[in-house]
PDB file of C-alpha atoms and ligand atoms in Angstrom:
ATOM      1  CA  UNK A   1     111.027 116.450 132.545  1.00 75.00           C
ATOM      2  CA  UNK A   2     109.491 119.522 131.200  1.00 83.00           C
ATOM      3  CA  UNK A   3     110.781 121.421 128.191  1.00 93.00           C
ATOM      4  CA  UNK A   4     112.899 118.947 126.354  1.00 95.00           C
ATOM      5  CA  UNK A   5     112.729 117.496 122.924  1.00 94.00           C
ATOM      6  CA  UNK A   6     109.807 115.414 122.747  1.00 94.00           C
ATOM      7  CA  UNK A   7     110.199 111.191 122.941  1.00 92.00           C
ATOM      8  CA  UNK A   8     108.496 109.192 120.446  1.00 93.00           C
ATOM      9  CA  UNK A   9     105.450 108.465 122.420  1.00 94.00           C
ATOM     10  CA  UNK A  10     104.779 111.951 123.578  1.00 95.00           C
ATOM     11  CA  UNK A  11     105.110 113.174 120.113  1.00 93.00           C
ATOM     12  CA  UNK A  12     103.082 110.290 118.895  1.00 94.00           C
ATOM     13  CA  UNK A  13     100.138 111.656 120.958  1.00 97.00           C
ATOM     14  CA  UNK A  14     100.401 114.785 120.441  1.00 97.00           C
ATOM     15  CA  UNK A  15     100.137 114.026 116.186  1.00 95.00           C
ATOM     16  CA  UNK A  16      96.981 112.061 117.460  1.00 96.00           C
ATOM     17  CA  UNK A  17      95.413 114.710 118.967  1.00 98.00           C
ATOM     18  CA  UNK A  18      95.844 117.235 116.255  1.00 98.00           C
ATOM     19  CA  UNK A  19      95.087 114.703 113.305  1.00 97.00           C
ATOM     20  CA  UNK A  20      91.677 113.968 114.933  1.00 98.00           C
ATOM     21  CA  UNK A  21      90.725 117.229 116.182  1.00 98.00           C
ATOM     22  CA  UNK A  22      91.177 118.672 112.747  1.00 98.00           C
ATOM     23  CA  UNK A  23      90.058 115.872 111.135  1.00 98.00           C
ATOM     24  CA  UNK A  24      87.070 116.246 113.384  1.00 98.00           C
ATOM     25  CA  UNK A  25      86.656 119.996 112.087  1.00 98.00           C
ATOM     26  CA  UNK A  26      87.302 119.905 108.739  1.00 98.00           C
ATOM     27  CA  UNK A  27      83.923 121.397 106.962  1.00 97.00           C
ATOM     28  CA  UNK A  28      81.311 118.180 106.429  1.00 97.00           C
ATOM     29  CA  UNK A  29      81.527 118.679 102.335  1.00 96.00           C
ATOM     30  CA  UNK A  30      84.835 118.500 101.420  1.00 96.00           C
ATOM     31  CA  UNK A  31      85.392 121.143  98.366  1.00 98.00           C
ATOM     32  CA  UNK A  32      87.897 119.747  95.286  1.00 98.00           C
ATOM     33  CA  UNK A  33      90.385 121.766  96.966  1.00 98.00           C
ATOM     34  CA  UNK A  34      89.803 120.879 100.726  1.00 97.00           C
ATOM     35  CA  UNK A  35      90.164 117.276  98.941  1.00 97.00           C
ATOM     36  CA  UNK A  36      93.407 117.812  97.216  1.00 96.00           C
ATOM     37  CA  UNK A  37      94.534 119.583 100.563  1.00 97.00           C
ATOM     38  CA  UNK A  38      94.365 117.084 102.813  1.00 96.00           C
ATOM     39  CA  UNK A  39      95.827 114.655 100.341  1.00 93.00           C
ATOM     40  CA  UNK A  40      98.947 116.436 100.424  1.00 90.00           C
ATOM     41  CA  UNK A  41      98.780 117.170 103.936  1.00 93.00           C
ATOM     42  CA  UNK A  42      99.080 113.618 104.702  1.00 91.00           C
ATOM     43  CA  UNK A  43     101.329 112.479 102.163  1.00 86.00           C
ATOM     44  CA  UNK A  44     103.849 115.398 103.489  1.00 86.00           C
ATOM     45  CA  UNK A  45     103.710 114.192 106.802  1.00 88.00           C
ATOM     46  CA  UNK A  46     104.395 110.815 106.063  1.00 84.00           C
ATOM     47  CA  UNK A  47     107.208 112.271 104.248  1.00 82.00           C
ATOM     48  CA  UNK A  48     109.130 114.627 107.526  1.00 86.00           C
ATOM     49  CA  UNK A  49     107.113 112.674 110.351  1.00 88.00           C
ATOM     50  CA  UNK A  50     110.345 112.551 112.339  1.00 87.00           C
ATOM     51  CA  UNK A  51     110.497 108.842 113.845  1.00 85.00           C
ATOM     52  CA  UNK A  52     112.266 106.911 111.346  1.00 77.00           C
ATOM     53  CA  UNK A  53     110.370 103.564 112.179  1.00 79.00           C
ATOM     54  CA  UNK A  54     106.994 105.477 112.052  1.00 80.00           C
ATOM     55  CA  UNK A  55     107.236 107.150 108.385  1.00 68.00           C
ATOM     56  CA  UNK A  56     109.233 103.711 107.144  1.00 69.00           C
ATOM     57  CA  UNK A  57     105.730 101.946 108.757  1.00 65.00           C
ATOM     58  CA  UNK A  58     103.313 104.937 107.152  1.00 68.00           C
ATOM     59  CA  UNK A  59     105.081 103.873 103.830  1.00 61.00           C
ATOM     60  CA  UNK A  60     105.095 100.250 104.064  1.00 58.00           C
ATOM     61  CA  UNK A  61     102.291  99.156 106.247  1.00 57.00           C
ATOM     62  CA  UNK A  62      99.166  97.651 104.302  1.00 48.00           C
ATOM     63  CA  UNK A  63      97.208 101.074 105.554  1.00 48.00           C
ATOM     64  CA  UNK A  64     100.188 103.087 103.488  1.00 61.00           C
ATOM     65  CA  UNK A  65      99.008 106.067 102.180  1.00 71.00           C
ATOM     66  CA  UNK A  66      99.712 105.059  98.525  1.00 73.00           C
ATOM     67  CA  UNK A  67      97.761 102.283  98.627  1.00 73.00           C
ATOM     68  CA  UNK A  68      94.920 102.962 101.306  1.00 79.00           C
ATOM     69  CA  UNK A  69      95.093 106.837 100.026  1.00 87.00           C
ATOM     70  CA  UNK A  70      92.875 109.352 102.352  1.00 93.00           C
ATOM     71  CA  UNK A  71      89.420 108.802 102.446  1.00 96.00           C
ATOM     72  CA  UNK A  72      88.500 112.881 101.431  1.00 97.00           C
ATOM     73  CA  UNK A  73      85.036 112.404 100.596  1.00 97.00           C
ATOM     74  CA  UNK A  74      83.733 114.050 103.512  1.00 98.00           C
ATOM     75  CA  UNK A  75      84.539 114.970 107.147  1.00 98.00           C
ATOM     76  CA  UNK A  76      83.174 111.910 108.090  1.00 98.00           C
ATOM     77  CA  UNK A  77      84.989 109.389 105.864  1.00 98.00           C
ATOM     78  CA  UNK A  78      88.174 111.297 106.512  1.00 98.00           C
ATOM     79  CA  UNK A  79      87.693 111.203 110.431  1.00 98.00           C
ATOM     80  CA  UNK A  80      86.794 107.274 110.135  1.00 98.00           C
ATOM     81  CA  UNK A  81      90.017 106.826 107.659  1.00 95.00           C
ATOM     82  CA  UNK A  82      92.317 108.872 110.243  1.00 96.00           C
ATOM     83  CA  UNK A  83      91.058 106.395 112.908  1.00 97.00           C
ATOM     84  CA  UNK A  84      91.501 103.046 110.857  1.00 94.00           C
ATOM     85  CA  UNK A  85      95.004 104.670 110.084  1.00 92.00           C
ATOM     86  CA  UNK A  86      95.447 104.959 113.837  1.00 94.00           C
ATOM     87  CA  UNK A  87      94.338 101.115 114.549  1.00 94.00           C
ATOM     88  CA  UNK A  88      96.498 100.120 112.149  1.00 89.00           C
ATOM     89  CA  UNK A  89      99.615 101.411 114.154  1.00 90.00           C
ATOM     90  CA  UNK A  90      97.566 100.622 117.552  1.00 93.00           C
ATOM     91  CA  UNK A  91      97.347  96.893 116.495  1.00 91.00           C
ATOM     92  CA  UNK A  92     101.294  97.289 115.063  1.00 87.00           C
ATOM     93  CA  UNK A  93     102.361  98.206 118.906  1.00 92.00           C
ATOM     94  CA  UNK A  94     100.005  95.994 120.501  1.00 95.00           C
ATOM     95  CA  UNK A  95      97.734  98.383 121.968  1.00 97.00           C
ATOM     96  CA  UNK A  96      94.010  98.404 122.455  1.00 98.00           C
ATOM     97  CA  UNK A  97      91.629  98.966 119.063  1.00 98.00           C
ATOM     98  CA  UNK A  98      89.351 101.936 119.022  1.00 98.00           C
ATOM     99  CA  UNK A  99      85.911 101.922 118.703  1.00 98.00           C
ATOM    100  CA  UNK A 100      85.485 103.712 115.375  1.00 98.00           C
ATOM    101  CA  UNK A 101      82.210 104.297 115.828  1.00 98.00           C
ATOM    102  CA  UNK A 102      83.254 106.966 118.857  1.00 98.00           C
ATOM    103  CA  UNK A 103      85.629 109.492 117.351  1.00 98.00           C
ATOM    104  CA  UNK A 104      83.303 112.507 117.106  1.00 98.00           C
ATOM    105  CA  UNK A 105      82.275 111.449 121.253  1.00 98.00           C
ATOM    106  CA  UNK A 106      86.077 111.311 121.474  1.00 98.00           C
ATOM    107  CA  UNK A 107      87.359 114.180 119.540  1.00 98.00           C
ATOM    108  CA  UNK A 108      84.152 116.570 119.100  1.00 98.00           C
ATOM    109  CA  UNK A 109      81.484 116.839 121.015  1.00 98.00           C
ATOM    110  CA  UNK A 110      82.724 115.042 124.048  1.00 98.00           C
ATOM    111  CA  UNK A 111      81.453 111.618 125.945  1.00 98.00           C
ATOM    112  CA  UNK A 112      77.784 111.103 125.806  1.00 96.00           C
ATOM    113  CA  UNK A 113      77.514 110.354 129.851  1.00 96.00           C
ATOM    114  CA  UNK A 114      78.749 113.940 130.248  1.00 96.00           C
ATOM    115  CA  UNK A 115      82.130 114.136 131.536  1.00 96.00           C
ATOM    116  CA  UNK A 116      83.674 116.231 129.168  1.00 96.00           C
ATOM    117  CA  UNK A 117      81.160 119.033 129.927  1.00 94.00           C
TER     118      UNK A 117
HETATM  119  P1  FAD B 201      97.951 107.167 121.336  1.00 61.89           P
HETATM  120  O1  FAD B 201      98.019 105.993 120.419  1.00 61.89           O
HETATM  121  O2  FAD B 201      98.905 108.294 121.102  1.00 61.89           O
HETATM  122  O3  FAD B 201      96.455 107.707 121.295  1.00 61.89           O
HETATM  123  C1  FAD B 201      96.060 108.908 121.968  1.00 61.89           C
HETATM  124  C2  FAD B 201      94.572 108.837 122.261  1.00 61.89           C
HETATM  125  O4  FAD B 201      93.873 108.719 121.040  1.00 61.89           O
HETATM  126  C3  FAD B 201      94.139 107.607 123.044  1.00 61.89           C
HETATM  127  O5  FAD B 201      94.262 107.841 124.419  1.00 61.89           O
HETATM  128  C4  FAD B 201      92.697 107.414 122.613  1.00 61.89           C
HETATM  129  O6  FAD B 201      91.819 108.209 123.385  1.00 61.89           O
HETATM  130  C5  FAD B 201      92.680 107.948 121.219  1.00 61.89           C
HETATM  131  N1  FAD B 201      92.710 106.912 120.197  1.00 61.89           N
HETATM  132  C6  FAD B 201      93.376 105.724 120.215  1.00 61.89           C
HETATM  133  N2  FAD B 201      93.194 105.059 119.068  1.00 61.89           N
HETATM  134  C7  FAD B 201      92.390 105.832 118.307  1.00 61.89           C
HETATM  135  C8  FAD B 201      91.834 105.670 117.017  1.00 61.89           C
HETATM  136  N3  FAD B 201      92.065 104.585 116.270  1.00 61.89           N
HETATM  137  N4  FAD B 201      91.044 106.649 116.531  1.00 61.89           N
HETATM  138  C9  FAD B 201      90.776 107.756 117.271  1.00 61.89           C
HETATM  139  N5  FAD B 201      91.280 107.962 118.502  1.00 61.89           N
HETATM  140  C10 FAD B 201      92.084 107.006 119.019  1.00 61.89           C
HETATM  141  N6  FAD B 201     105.096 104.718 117.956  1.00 61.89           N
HETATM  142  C11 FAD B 201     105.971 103.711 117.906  1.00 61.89           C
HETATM  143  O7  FAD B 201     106.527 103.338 118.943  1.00 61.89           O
HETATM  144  N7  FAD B 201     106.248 103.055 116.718  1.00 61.89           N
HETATM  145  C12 FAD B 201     105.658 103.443 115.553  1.00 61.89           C
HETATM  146  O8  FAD B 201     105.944 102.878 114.508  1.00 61.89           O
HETATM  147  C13 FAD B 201     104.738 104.529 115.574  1.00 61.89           C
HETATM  148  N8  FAD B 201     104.140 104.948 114.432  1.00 61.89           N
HETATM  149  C14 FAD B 201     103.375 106.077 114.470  1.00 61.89           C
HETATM  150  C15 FAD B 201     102.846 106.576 113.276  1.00 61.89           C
HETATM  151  C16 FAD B 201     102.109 107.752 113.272  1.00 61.89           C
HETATM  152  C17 FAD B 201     101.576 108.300 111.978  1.00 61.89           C
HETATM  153  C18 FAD B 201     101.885 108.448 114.495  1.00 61.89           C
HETATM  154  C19 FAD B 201     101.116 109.741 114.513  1.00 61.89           C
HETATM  155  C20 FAD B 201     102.374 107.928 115.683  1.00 61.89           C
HETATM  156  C21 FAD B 201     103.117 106.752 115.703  1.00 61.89           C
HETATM  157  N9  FAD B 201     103.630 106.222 116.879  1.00 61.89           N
HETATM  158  C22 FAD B 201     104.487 105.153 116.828  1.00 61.89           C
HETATM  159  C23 FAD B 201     103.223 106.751 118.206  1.00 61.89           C
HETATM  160  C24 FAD B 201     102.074 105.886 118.775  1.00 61.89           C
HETATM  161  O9  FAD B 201     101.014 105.754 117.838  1.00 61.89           O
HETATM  162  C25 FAD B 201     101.462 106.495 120.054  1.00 61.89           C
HETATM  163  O10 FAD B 201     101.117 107.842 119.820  1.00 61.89           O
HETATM  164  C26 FAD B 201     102.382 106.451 121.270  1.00 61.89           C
HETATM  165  O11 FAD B 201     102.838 105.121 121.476  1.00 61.89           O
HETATM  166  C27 FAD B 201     101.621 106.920 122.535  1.00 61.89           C
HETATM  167  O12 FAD B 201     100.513 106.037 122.703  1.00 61.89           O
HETATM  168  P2  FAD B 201      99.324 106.249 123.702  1.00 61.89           P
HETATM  169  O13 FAD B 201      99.031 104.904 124.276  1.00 61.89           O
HETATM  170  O14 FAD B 201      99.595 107.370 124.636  1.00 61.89           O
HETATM  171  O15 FAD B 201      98.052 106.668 122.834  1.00 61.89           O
END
C-alpha cells in the first residue's frame, strides 16, 4: 500500500540508493573535512538506523564501522567501501554479491550497453 510507514526492506533500499548515489557524488579528492564528514555521517547512522537487527549487525558484523572504519580517501575508495559494506549485509541475508567493479555503471553514469540513457 502506498503512504504507510516504510517495512524494513523498502527502507533498506531506499538507504541503498541514497548511500551510493552520494557516495557516487561526493567530490573525487576528499578535503580533511569532507573526510571527517563522512566519518561521522556513517557512524551516526549506524547509531539511529531504525531496524534494530540492522544497526546491532552495522555494530557487530566483521565490516563494523569501528573496525573496518570508512574508506575516505577518495570518492572512489569510499564508493568501493560503501559497496563491500553492502556485500557484507547482501551475503548476511543470502542475497546475490555485487560486482564491485560496476558501481559508478550502477549508480553514475548508467549501464555501458545504454539502457539507462
Ligand atoms: P538492496 O540490497 O536494497 O539493493 C538495492 C540495489 O542496490 C540492488 O538492486 C542492486 O542494484 C544494488 N546493489 C546491491 N548490492 C550492491 C552493492 N554491494 N554495491 C552497490 N550496489 C548494490 N535487512 C534485513 O532484513 N536485515 C538486516 O540486518 C539488514 N541490514 C541492513 C543494514 C543497512 C546498513 C542497510 C542500509 C540495510 C539493511 N537491510 C537489512 C536491508 C537490506 O540490505 C535490503 O535493502 C533489503 O532486503 C531490500 O533488498 P533488495 O533485494 O531490494 O536490494
Amino acid at each position: 500500500p502506498q503512504d504507510c510507514p516504510l517495512e524494513r526492506e523498502d527502507l533498506g533500499r531506499n538507504t541503498w540508493s541514497l548511500l551510493h548515489t552520494l557516495a557516487a557524488y561526493i567530490p573525487d579528492e576528499t578535503s580533511k573535512e569532507d573526510k571527517e564528514d563522512l566519518k561521522h555521517f556513517m557512524a551516526t547512522l549506524g547509531k539511529f538506523y531504525p531496524c534494530d537487527v540492522c544497526a546491532n549487525e552495522l555494530a557487530s558484523r566483521p565490516m563494523v564501522l569501528k573496525q573496518n572504519p570508512p574508506d575516505v580517501r577518495s570518492r572512489n575508495d569510499f564508493c568501493q567501501w560503501m559497496c563491500r559494506l553492502h556485500n557484507s549485509v547482501n551475503e548476511r541475508l543470502g542475497k546475490p554479491l555485487f560486482d564491485c567493479s560496476k558501481v559508478d555503471e550502477r549508480w553514475k553514469d548508467g549501464w555501458k550497453d545504454g539502457r539507462c540513457d
